[in-house]
Coordinates of N, CA and C in Angstrom, one line a residue:
Chain V
G1 N -11.9 19.4 7.9 CA -12.3 18.4 8.7 C -12.6 17.1 8.1
A2 N -12.6 16.1 8.8 CA -12.9 14.7 8.2 C -14.3 14.7 7.7
V3 N -14.3 14.0 6.6 CA -15.5 13.8 5.7 C -16.1 12.4 6.2
V4 N -15.2 11.5 6.3 CA -15.5 10.0 6.9 C -15.0 9.8 8.2
S5 N -15.8 9.3 9.1 CA -15.3 8.9 10.4 C -15.5 7.5 10.7
Q6 N -14.4 6.8 10.9 CA -14.4 5.5 11.3 C -14.1 5.2 12.8
H7 N -14.8 4.2 13.3 CA -14.6 3.9 14.8 C -14.7 2.5 15.1
P8 N -14.0 1.8 16.0 CA -12.8 2.4 16.6 C -11.6 2.7 15.8
S9 N -10.6 3.3 16.2 CA -9.2 3.4 15.5 C -8.5 2.1 15.7
W10 N -8.7 1.4 16.8 CA -8.1 0.3 17.0 C -8.9 -0.6 18.0
V11 N -8.8 -1.9 17.8 CA -9.5 -2.7 18.7 C -8.7 -4.2 18.8
I12 N -8.7 -4.7 20.1 CA -8.2 -6.0 20.4 C -9.3 -6.9 20.9
C13 N -9.3 -8.1 20.2 CA -10.4 -9.0 20.6 C -9.9 -10.4 20.8
K14 N -10.6 -11.2 21.4 CA -10.2 -12.6 21.5 C -10.8 -13.5 20.4
S15 N -10.0 -14.5 20.1 CA -10.3 -15.4 19.1 C -11.8 -15.9 19.5
G16 N -12.6 -15.9 18.2 CA -13.9 -16.5 18.5 C -15.0 -15.5 18.8
T17 N -14.6 -14.2 19.0 CA -15.7 -13.1 19.3 C -15.9 -12.3 18.0
S18 N -16.9 -11.5 18.0 CA -17.1 -10.7 16.8 C -16.8 -9.1 17.2
V19 N -16.4 -8.3 16.2 CA -16.0 -7.0 16.3 C -16.9 -6.2 15.2
K20 N -17.5 -5.1 15.7 CA -18.0 -4.3 14.8 C -17.3 -2.9 14.6
I21 N -17.2 -2.6 13.4 CA -16.5 -1.4 12.9 C -17.5 -0.5 12.2
E22 N -17.6 0.9 12.7 CA -18.6 1.8 12.2 C -17.8 2.7 11.2
C23 N -18.5 3.1 10.1 CA -18.0 4.1 9.2 C -19.1 5.2 8.8
R24 N -18.9 6.4 9.2 CA -20.1 7.5 9.1 C -19.4 8.4 8.2
S25 N -20.3 8.8 7.2 CA -20.3 10.0 6.2 C -20.7 11.2 6.9
L26 N -19.8 12.1 7.2 CA -20.2 13.4 7.9 C -20.8 14.5 7.1
D27 N -20.5 14.4 5.8 CA -20.7 15.6 5.1 C -21.9 15.4 4.1
F28 N -22.2 14.2 3.7 CA -23.0 14.2 2.7 C -23.7 12.6 2.8
Q29 N -24.8 12.5 2.2 CA -25.5 11.2 2.2 C -24.7 10.4 1.2
A30 N -24.5 9.0 1.8 CA -23.7 8.2 1.1 C -24.5 6.9 0.8
T31 N -25.0 6.8 -0.4 CA -25.7 5.5 -0.7 C -24.9 4.4 -0.9
T32 N -23.5 4.7 -1.2 CA -22.6 3.5 -1.4 C -21.4 3.9 -0.7
M33 N -21.0 2.8 0.1 CA -19.6 2.8 0.9 C -18.8 1.5 0.6
F34 N -17.5 1.7 0.6 CA -16.6 0.5 0.3 C -15.8 0.3 1.5
W35 N -15.5 -1.1 1.7 CA -14.8 -1.5 2.5 C -13.5 -2.2 2.2
Y36 N -12.3 -1.9 2.7 CA -10.9 -2.4 2.2 C -10.4 -3.1 3.5
R37 N -9.5 -4.0 3.2 CA -8.5 -4.5 4.1 C -7.2 -4.4 3.7
Q38 N -6.3 -4.3 4.7 CA -4.8 -4.1 4.3 C -3.9 -4.7 5.3
F39 N -3.2 -5.7 4.8 CA -2.3 -6.4 5.7 C -0.9 -5.5 5.6
P40 N 0.0 -5.7 6.7 CA 1.2 -5.0 6.8 C 1.8 -5.1 5.5
K41 N 2.5 -3.9 5.0 CA 3.3 -3.8 3.8 C 2.8 -4.3 2.6
Q42 N 1.4 -4.2 2.6 CA 0.7 -4.6 1.4 C -0.2 -3.4 1.0
S43 N -0.9 -3.6 -0.2 CA -1.9 -2.6 -0.6 C -3.2 -2.9 -0.1
L44 N -4.1 -1.9 -0.4 CA -5.4 -2.2 0.0 C -6.1 -3.1 -0.9
M45 N -7.1 -3.9 -0.4 CA -7.7 -4.9 -1.1 C -9.3 -4.5 -0.7
L46 N -10.0 -4.4 -1.9 CA -11.4 -4.1 -1.8 C -12.0 -5.3 -1.3
M47 N -12.9 -5.3 -0.4 CA -13.5 -6.4 0.3 C -15.1 -6.4 -0.3
A48 N -15.7 -5.2 -0.1 CA -17.1 -5.3 -0.5 C -17.7 -3.8 -0.7
T49 N -18.8 -3.8 -1.4 CA -19.5 -2.5 -1.5 C -20.8 -2.5 -0.7
S50 N -20.9 -1.6 -0.1 CA -22.0 -1.5 1.0 C -23.1 -0.6 0.4
N51 N -24.3 -1.1 0.2 CA -25.3 -0.4 -0.6 C -26.4 -0.1 0.5
E52 N -26.8 1.2 0.5 CA -27.8 1.6 1.4 C -29.2 0.9 1.2
G53 N -29.7 0.3 2.3 CA -30.8 -0.3 1.8 C -31.2 -1.7 1.2
S54 N -29.9 -2.2 0.8 CA -29.8 -3.3 0.1 C -28.7 -4.2 0.5
K55 N -28.6 -5.4 0.0 CA -27.4 -6.3 0.4 C -26.1 -5.6 -0.2
A56 N -25.1 -6.0 0.6 CA -23.7 -5.7 0.2 C -23.2 -6.5 -1.0
T57 N -22.3 -6.0 -1.7 CA -21.7 -6.8 -2.8 C -20.4 -7.2 -2.5
Y58 N -20.1 -8.4 -2.5 CA -18.8 -8.8 -1.8 C -17.8 -9.2 -3.1
E59 N -16.4 -8.9 -2.9 CA -15.5 -9.2 -3.9 C -15.2 -10.8 -3.9
Q60 N -14.8 -11.3 -4.8 CA -14.5 -12.7 -5.1 C -13.5 -13.1 -3.9
G61 N -13.6 -14.1 -3.3 CA -13.0 -14.7 -2.3 C -13.2 -14.1 -0.8
V62 N -14.2 -13.1 -0.7 CA -14.4 -12.5 0.8 C -15.7 -13.3 1.3
E63 N -15.7 -13.9 2.3 CA -16.9 -14.7 2.9 C -17.8 -13.5 3.5
K64 N -18.9 -13.8 2.8 CA -20.0 -12.7 3.4 C -20.6 -13.1 4.6
D65 N -20.6 -14.2 5.0 CA -21.0 -14.8 6.4 C -20.1 -14.3 7.5
K66 N -18.9 -14.1 7.2 CA -17.9 -14.0 8.1 C -17.7 -12.2 8.3
F67 N -17.9 -11.6 7.1 CA -17.7 -10.0 7.2 C -19.3 -9.6 6.9
L68 N -19.9 -9.4 7.9 CA -21.2 -8.8 7.8 C -21.3 -7.4 7.6
I69 N -21.9 -6.9 6.6 CA -22.1 -5.4 6.3 C -23.5 -5.0 6.4
N70 N -23.5 -3.9 7.2 CA -25.1 -3.3 7.1 C -25.0 -1.9 6.9
H71 N -25.8 -1.4 5.9 CA -25.9 -0.1 5.7 C -27.3 0.5 5.9
A72 N -27.7 0.6 7.1 CA -29.1 0.8 7.4 C -29.5 2.3 7.1
S73 N -28.4 3.3 7.2 CA -28.8 4.7 6.8 C -28.0 5.3 5.9
L74 N -28.2 6.5 5.4 CA -27.5 7.3 4.3 C -26.1 7.6 4.9
T75 N -25.9 7.6 6.1 CA -24.6 8.0 6.7 C -23.8 7.0 7.5
L76 N -24.3 5.8 7.6 CA -23.6 4.8 8.3 C -23.5 3.4 7.7
S77 N -22.4 2.9 7.7 CA -22.2 1.5 7.2 C -21.4 1.0 8.3
T78 N -21.7 -0.4 8.6 CA -20.9 -1.0 9.6 C -20.4 -2.5 9.0
L79 N -19.2 -2.9 9.5 CA -18.6 -4.0 9.1 C -18.4 -4.8 10.4
T80 N -18.9 -6.0 10.5 CA -18.8 -7.0 11.6 C -18.0 -8.1 11.2
V81 N -16.9 -8.2 12.0 CA -15.9 -9.5 11.7 C -16.4 -10.5 12.6
T82 N -17.1 -11.8 12.2 CA -17.7 -12.6 13.2 C -16.7 -13.6 13.3
S83 N -16.8 -14.2 14.5 CA -16.0 -15.4 14.9 C -14.2 -15.0 14.5
A84 N -14.0 -14.0 15.0 CA -12.5 -13.5 14.5 C -11.4 -14.5 14.8
H85 N -10.5 -14.6 13.9 CA -9.4 -15.3 14.2 C -8.1 -14.5 14.0
P86 N -6.9 -15.0 14.5 CA -5.8 -14.2 14.3 C -5.5 -13.9 12.9
E87 N -5.8 -14.6 11.9 CA -5.5 -14.3 10.6 C -6.4 -13.1 10.1
D88 N -7.4 -12.7 10.8 CA -8.3 -11.6 10.4 C -7.6 -10.3 11.0
S89 N -6.6 -10.3 11.6 CA -5.9 -9.2 12.3 C -5.5 -8.3 11.0
S90 N -5.9 -7.2 10.9 CA -5.6 -6.3 9.8 C -5.9 -4.9 10.0
F91 N -5.8 -4.1 9.0 CA -6.2 -2.8 9.0 C -7.4 -2.6 8.1
Y92 N -8.5 -2.3 8.5 CA -9.7 -2.1 7.9 C -10.1 -0.6 7.6
I93 N -10.5 -0.3 6.3 CA -10.4 0.9 6.0 C -11.8 1.1 5.2
C94 N -12.7 2.2 5.4 CA -14.0 2.4 4.7 C -13.7 3.6 3.9
S95 N -14.5 3.8 2.7 CA -14.5 5.0 1.8 C -15.8 5.3 1.2
T96 N -16.0 6.4 0.8 CA -17.2 6.8 0.0 C -17.0 8.0 -1.0
Q97 N -17.8 8.1 -1.8 CA -17.8 9.3 -2.7 C -19.2 9.9 -2.9
R98 N -19.1 11.2 -3.3 CA -20.3 11.9 -3.6 C -20.9 11.2 -4.8
W99 N -20.2 11.0 -5.9 CA -20.7 10.1 -6.9 C -19.4 9.6 -7.7
G100 N -19.6 8.8 -8.6 CA -18.5 8.1 -9.3 C -17.4 9.0 -10.0
N101 N -16.2 8.7 -10.0 CA -15.2 9.4 -10.7 C -14.9 10.6 -10.2
T102 N -15.1 10.9 -9.0 CA -14.8 11.9 -8.3 C -13.9 11.6 -7.0
E103 N -13.5 12.6 -6.2 CA -12.6 12.3 -5.1 C -13.4 11.3 -4.2
A104 N -12.5 10.3 -3.7 CA -13.0 9.4 -2.8 C -12.4 9.9 -1.3
F105 N -13.4 9.8 -0.3 CA -13.0 10.1 1.1 C -12.9 8.8 1.8
F106 N -11.7 8.8 2.6 CA -11.5 7.5 3.3 C -11.5 7.9 4.7
G107 N -11.9 6.6 5.5 CA -11.8 6.8 7.0 C -10.3 6.6 7.3
Q108 N -10.2 7.0 8.7 CA -8.8 6.9 9.2 C -8.4 5.5 9.6
G109 N -9.2 4.4 9.2 CA -8.8 3.0 9.5 C -9.1 2.5 10.9
T110 N -9.2 1.3 10.8 CA -9.3 0.5 12.2 C -8.4 -0.7 12.2
R111 N -7.4 -0.6 13.2 CA -6.4 -1.6 13.4 C -7.0 -2.9 14.3
L112 N -7.3 -4.0 13.5 CA -7.9 -5.0 14.4 C -6.8 -6.0 14.7
T113 N -6.7 -6.4 16.0 CA -5.8 -7.3 16.4 C -6.6 -8.5 17.2
V114 N -6.5 -9.7 16.7 CA -7.1 -10.8 17.2 C -6.2 -11.7 17.9
V115 N -6.4 -11.8 19.3 CA -5.5 -12.6 20.2 C -6.0 -13.9 20.5
Chain F
D1 N -10.9 -4.3 -14.9 CA -10.2 -2.9 -14.5 C -9.0 -2.8 -15.1
A2 N -8.8 -1.7 -15.8 CA -7.4 -1.5 -16.4 C -6.3 -1.4 -15.4
K3 N -5.2 -1.9 -15.7 CA -4.1 -2.0 -14.9 C -3.0 -0.8 -14.9
T4 N -2.5 -0.5 -13.8 CA -1.4 0.6 -13.8 C -0.2 -0.2 -13.3
T5 N 0.9 0.5 -13.9 CA 2.2 0.3 -13.3 C 3.1 1.3 -12.8
Q6 N 3.6 1.1 -11.5 CA 4.3 2.2 -10.8 C 5.6 1.7 -10.3
P7 N 6.7 2.4 -10.3 CA 7.9 1.8 -9.6 C 7.6 1.7 -8.2
N8 N 8.1 0.7 -7.7 CA 8.1 0.2 -6.2 C 8.5 1.5 -5.2
S9 N 9.5 2.1 -5.5 CA 10.1 3.2 -4.7 C 10.8 4.2 -5.4
M10 N 10.8 5.3 -4.9 CA 11.5 6.6 -5.4 C 12.2 7.2 -4.2
E11 N 13.1 8.1 -4.3 CA 13.6 9.0 -3.4 C 13.6 10.3 -4.0
S12 N 13.5 11.2 -3.0 CA 13.7 12.7 -3.4 C 14.4 13.5 -2.3
N13 N 14.9 14.5 -2.5 CA 15.3 15.6 -1.5 C 14.4 16.6 -1.2
E14 N 14.3 16.9 0.1 CA 13.5 18.1 0.4 C 13.4 19.2 -0.4
E15 N 12.3 19.9 -0.6 CA 12.3 21.1 -1.4 C 12.5 20.9 -2.8
E16 N 12.8 19.7 -3.3 CA 12.9 19.6 -4.7 C 11.7 19.0 -5.3
P17 N 11.5 19.2 -6.7 CA 10.3 18.7 -7.3 C 10.5 17.1 -7.5
V18 N 9.3 16.4 -7.3 CA 9.2 14.9 -7.6 C 8.3 14.6 -8.7
H19 N 8.7 13.6 -9.5 CA 7.8 13.2 -10.7 C 7.7 11.8 -10.4
L20 N 6.2 11.5 -10.2 CA 6.0 10.1 -9.9 C 5.4 9.5 -11.2
P21 N 6.0 8.6 -11.9 CA 5.4 8.1 -13.2 C 4.4 6.9 -12.9
C22 N 3.4 7.0 -14.0 CA 2.4 5.7 -14.0 C 2.1 5.4 -15.2
N23 N 2.3 4.1 -15.5 CA 2.0 3.6 -16.8 C 0.6 2.9 -16.8
H24 N -0.2 3.2 -17.9 CA -1.5 2.6 -18.0 C -1.8 2.3 -19.4
S25 N -1.2 1.5 -20.1 CA -1.1 1.2 -21.5 C -2.6 0.7 -22.0
T26 N -3.4 0.2 -21.2 CA -4.7 -0.3 -21.4 C -5.9 0.4 -21.1
I27 N -5.4 1.7 -20.8 CA -6.7 2.6 -20.3 C -7.6 2.7 -21.5
S28 N -8.9 2.9 -21.0 CA -10.0 3.0 -22.1 C -10.3 4.6 -22.1
G29 N -11.2 5.0 -23.0 CA -11.5 6.3 -23.2 C -12.3 6.9 -21.9
T30 N -13.1 6.0 -21.4 CA -13.8 6.6 -20.2 C -13.2 6.4 -18.9
D31 N -12.0 6.1 -18.8 CA -11.2 5.8 -17.6 C -10.7 7.1 -17.0
Y32 N -10.9 7.4 -15.9 CA -10.3 8.5 -15.2 C -8.9 8.1 -14.5
I33 N -8.1 9.0 -14.4 CA -6.7 8.6 -13.8 C -6.9 9.3 -12.4
H34 N -6.8 8.5 -11.3 CA -6.8 9.1 -10.0 C -5.5 8.9 -9.2
W35 N -5.1 9.6 -8.4 CA -3.8 9.5 -7.5 C -4.3 9.9 -6.1
Y36 N -3.9 8.9 -5.3 CA -4.1 8.9 -3.8 C -2.8 8.5 -3.2
R37 N -2.6 9.0 -1.9 CA -1.4 8.7 -1.3 C -1.9 8.2 0.4
Q38 N -1.0 7.5 0.7 CA -1.3 6.9 2.2 C -0.1 7.0 3.1
L39 N -0.4 7.8 4.2 CA 0.8 7.9 5.2 C 0.6 6.6 6.0
P40 N 1.7 6.4 6.8 CA 1.6 5.2 7.6 C 0.5 5.2 8.7
S41 N -0.1 4.1 8.7 CA -1.2 3.9 9.8 C -2.4 4.8 9.5
Q42 N -2.4 5.3 8.4 CA -3.7 6.1 8.1 C -4.4 5.7 6.8
G43 N -5.8 6.1 6.7 CA -6.4 6.0 5.4 C -5.9 6.6 4.3
P44 N -6.1 6.2 3.1 CA -5.6 7.0 1.9 C -6.2 8.4 1.8
E45 N -5.4 9.3 1.1 CA -5.8 10.7 0.9 C -5.8 11.1 -0.5
Y46 N -6.9 11.6 -1.0 CA -7.0 12.1 -2.4 C -6.0 13.2 -2.6
V47 N -5.4 12.8 -3.9 CA -4.4 13.8 -4.3 C -5.0 14.5 -5.5
I48 N -5.4 14.1 -6.6 CA -5.6 14.8 -7.7 C -6.2 13.6 -8.7
H49 N -7.0 14.1 -9.7 CA -7.5 13.2 -10.7 C -7.9 14.0 -11.8
G50 N -7.7 13.2 -13.1 CA -8.0 13.8 -14.5 C -8.4 12.9 -15.5
L51 N -8.7 13.3 -16.5 CA -9.3 12.5 -17.7 C -8.4 12.6 -18.9
T52 N -8.3 13.9 -19.5 CA -7.4 14.0 -20.6 C -6.3 15.1 -20.5
S53 N -7.0 16.2 -19.9 CA -5.9 17.4 -19.7 C -5.3 17.3 -18.6
N54 N -4.2 18.2 -18.6 CA -3.3 18.1 -17.3 C -4.1 19.0 -16.2
V55 N -3.9 18.7 -14.9 CA -4.7 19.2 -13.8 C -3.8 19.8 -12.8
N56 N -4.2 20.9 -12.2 CA -3.3 21.4 -11.0 C -4.2 21.7 -9.9
N57 N -3.8 21.4 -8.7 CA -4.6 21.8 -7.4 C -3.3 22.1 -6.5
R58 N -3.9 22.4 -5.3 CA -2.9 23.1 -4.3 C -1.8 21.9 -3.9
M59 N -2.2 20.7 -4.0 CA -1.3 19.5 -3.7 C -0.3 19.3 -4.6
A60 N -0.8 19.1 -6.0 CA 0.2 18.7 -6.8 C -0.3 19.0 -8.3
S61 N 0.4 18.4 -9.2 CA -0.1 18.5 -10.8 C -0.2 17.2 -11.2
L62 N -0.9 17.1 -12.3 CA -1.0 15.8 -12.9 C -0.8 16.1 -14.4
A63 N 0.2 15.5 -15.0 CA 0.4 15.6 -16.3 C 0.1 14.3 -17.2
I64 N -0.8 14.3 -18.0 CA -1.2 13.1 -18.6 C -0.7 13.2 -20.1
A65 N -0.2 12.0 -20.6 CA 0.4 11.9 -22.0 C -0.7 12.1 -22.8
E66 N -0.4 12.5 -24.2 CA -1.3 12.9 -25.1 C -2.3 11.7 -25.6
D67 N -1.5 10.3 -25.6 CA -2.1 9.1 -25.7 C -2.7 8.5 -24.7
R68 N -2.6 9.1 -23.4 CA -3.2 8.7 -22.2 C -2.7 7.4 -21.7
K69 N -1.6 6.9 -22.1 CA -1.0 5.6 -21.8 C -0.3 5.8 -20.7
S70 N 0.2 6.9 -20.3 CA 0.9 7.3 -19.0 C 0.6 8.6 -18.4
S71 N 0.9 8.7 -17.2 CA 0.7 10.0 -16.5 C 1.8 10.1 -15.4
T72 N 1.8 11.4 -15.1 CA 3.1 11.6 -14.1 C 2.4 12.5 -13.1
L73 N 2.6 12.3 -11.8 CA 2.2 13.1 -10.8 C 3.3 13.9 -10.3
I74 N 3.2 15.2 -10.1 CA 4.3 16.2 -9.9 C 4.0 16.9 -8.5
L75 N 5.0 16.6 -7.6 CA 4.8 17.4 -6.3 C 6.0 18.4 -6.6
H76 N 5.6 19.6 -6.5 CA 6.4 20.8 -6.9 C 7.6 21.1 -6.0
R77 N 7.3 20.9 -4.7 CA 8.5 21.1 -3.7 C 8.2 20.0 -2.5
A78 N 9.0 18.9 -2.8 CA 8.7 18.0 -1.6 C 9.0 18.3 -0.1
T79 N 8.2 18.0 0.7 CA 8.4 18.0 2.1 C 8.6 16.6 2.7
L80 N 9.1 16.6 3.9 CA 9.0 15.5 4.7 C 7.8 14.8 4.9
R81 N 6.7 15.7 4.9 CA 5.3 15.2 5.1 C 4.7 14.5 3.8
D82 N 5.5 14.8 2.7 CA 5.1 13.9 1.4 C 5.4 12.7 1.4
A83 N 6.3 12.2 2.3 CA 6.7 10.7 2.3 C 5.5 9.8 2.6
A84 N 5.3 8.9 1.7 CA 4.1 8.2 1.7 C 4.1 7.1 0.6
V85 N 2.9 6.3 0.6 CA 2.8 5.5 -0.7 C 1.8 6.2 -1.6
Y86 N 2.1 6.2 -2.8 CA 1.4 7.0 -3.7 C 0.7 6.0 -4.7
Y87 N -0.4 5.9 -5.0 CA -1.3 5.1 -5.6 C -1.8 5.8 -6.9
C88 N -1.6 5.3 -8.1 CA -2.2 5.7 -9.2 C -3.4 4.6 -9.7
I89 N -4.6 5.0 -9.8 CA -5.6 4.1 -10.1 C -6.6 4.6 -11.1
L90 N -6.9 3.6 -11.9 CA -7.9 4.1 -13.0 C -9.3 3.6 -12.5
T91 N -10.4 4.5 -12.8 CA -11.7 4.3 -12.6 C -12.5 4.4 -13.8
S92 N -13.6 3.9 -13.9 CA -14.4 4.1 -15.0 C -15.9 3.9 -14.5
G93 N -16.8 4.5 -15.2 CA -18.3 4.5 -14.9 C -18.4 5.2 -13.5
N94 N -19.5 4.8 -12.9 CA -19.9 5.5 -11.7 C -19.8 4.5 -10.5
T95 N -19.3 3.5 -10.7 CA -19.1 2.6 -9.5 C -18.6 2.9 -8.2
G96 N -17.7 3.8 -8.4 CA -16.9 4.5 -7.2 C -15.9 3.5 -6.6
K97 N -15.7 2.3 -7.3 CA -14.7 1.3 -7.0 C -13.2 1.7 -7.2
L98 N -12.5 1.5 -6.2 CA -11.1 1.9 -6.5 C -10.3 0.6 -6.3
I99 N -9.6 0.1 -7.3 CA -8.8 -1.1 -7.3 C -7.2 -0.6 -7.1
F100 N -6.7 -0.9 -5.8 CA -5.4 -0.3 -5.5 C -4.3 -1.4 -6.2
G101 N -3.3 -0.9 -6.7 CA -2.1 -1.6 -7.0 C -1.1 -1.5 -5.9
Q102 N 0.3 -1.8 -6.1 CA 1.0 -1.7 -5.0 C 1.7 -0.3 -4.8
G103 N 1.6 0.7 -5.8 CA 1.9 1.9 -5.4 C 3.5 2.2 -5.6
T104 N 3.9 3.5 -5.3 CA 5.2 3.9 -5.2 C 5.3 4.6 -3.8
T105 N 6.4 3.8 -3.1 CA 6.8 4.4 -1.7 C 7.9 5.5 -2.0
L106 N 7.3 6.7 -1.5 CA 8.3 7.9 -1.8 C 9.0 8.2 -0.3
Q107 N 10.4 8.3 -0.5 CA 11.1 8.7 0.5 C 11.6 10.1 0.3
V108 N 11.5 11.0 1.5 CA 11.9 12.3 1.0 C 13.1 12.6 2.1
K109 N 14.2 12.9 1.6 CA 15.4 13.1 2.5 C 15.5 14.5 2.8
P110 N 15.8 14.9 4.0 CA 16.1 16.3 4.5 C 17.4 16.8 4.0

């Protein structure tokens, strides 16, 4: 069964609104989770590292005020796309691992369409 | 992060073996070699990983060159469900970060 559950699978929102995506670790406590974005026909791009109980670490070029990450518990990280614009339309994917250098588990992804 | 190079695409016939190559000439001694695959509209799925020795699991085999500058993912009998983008990724330390390259798109013909 799934180790990481991501919700929703898809969402359509209007420009200017905010959208929250949830990522749950079902099998183990995850102190660290990762958020990726993938545009059509492109590879995954790491956006940020979500750390339980502390601030997220963002990759260069990713606006932290636009992509709000909250990791309030050991099993849940959320990504909120604030003031969404059509260019934010993408496939967002989360992942986690039990510890480094082992198998990573990915959510099923969230297809965001901003109209 | 050390870089990997993979062919953009490969084709295979169903029920035949597939060898997917990956070059990583700048690999360091502590880098692990990971392989993931992604089916359309899904999150990536772990396939296999290794450090120095060849590895086998129920999905595939990983052959690592003696100098570790290249590796090959081997699918022993390709099925139509193996059609996906395969990513070869190097990881080091315990950060858990995965930096994805462009991967190899595998087509499997019936």
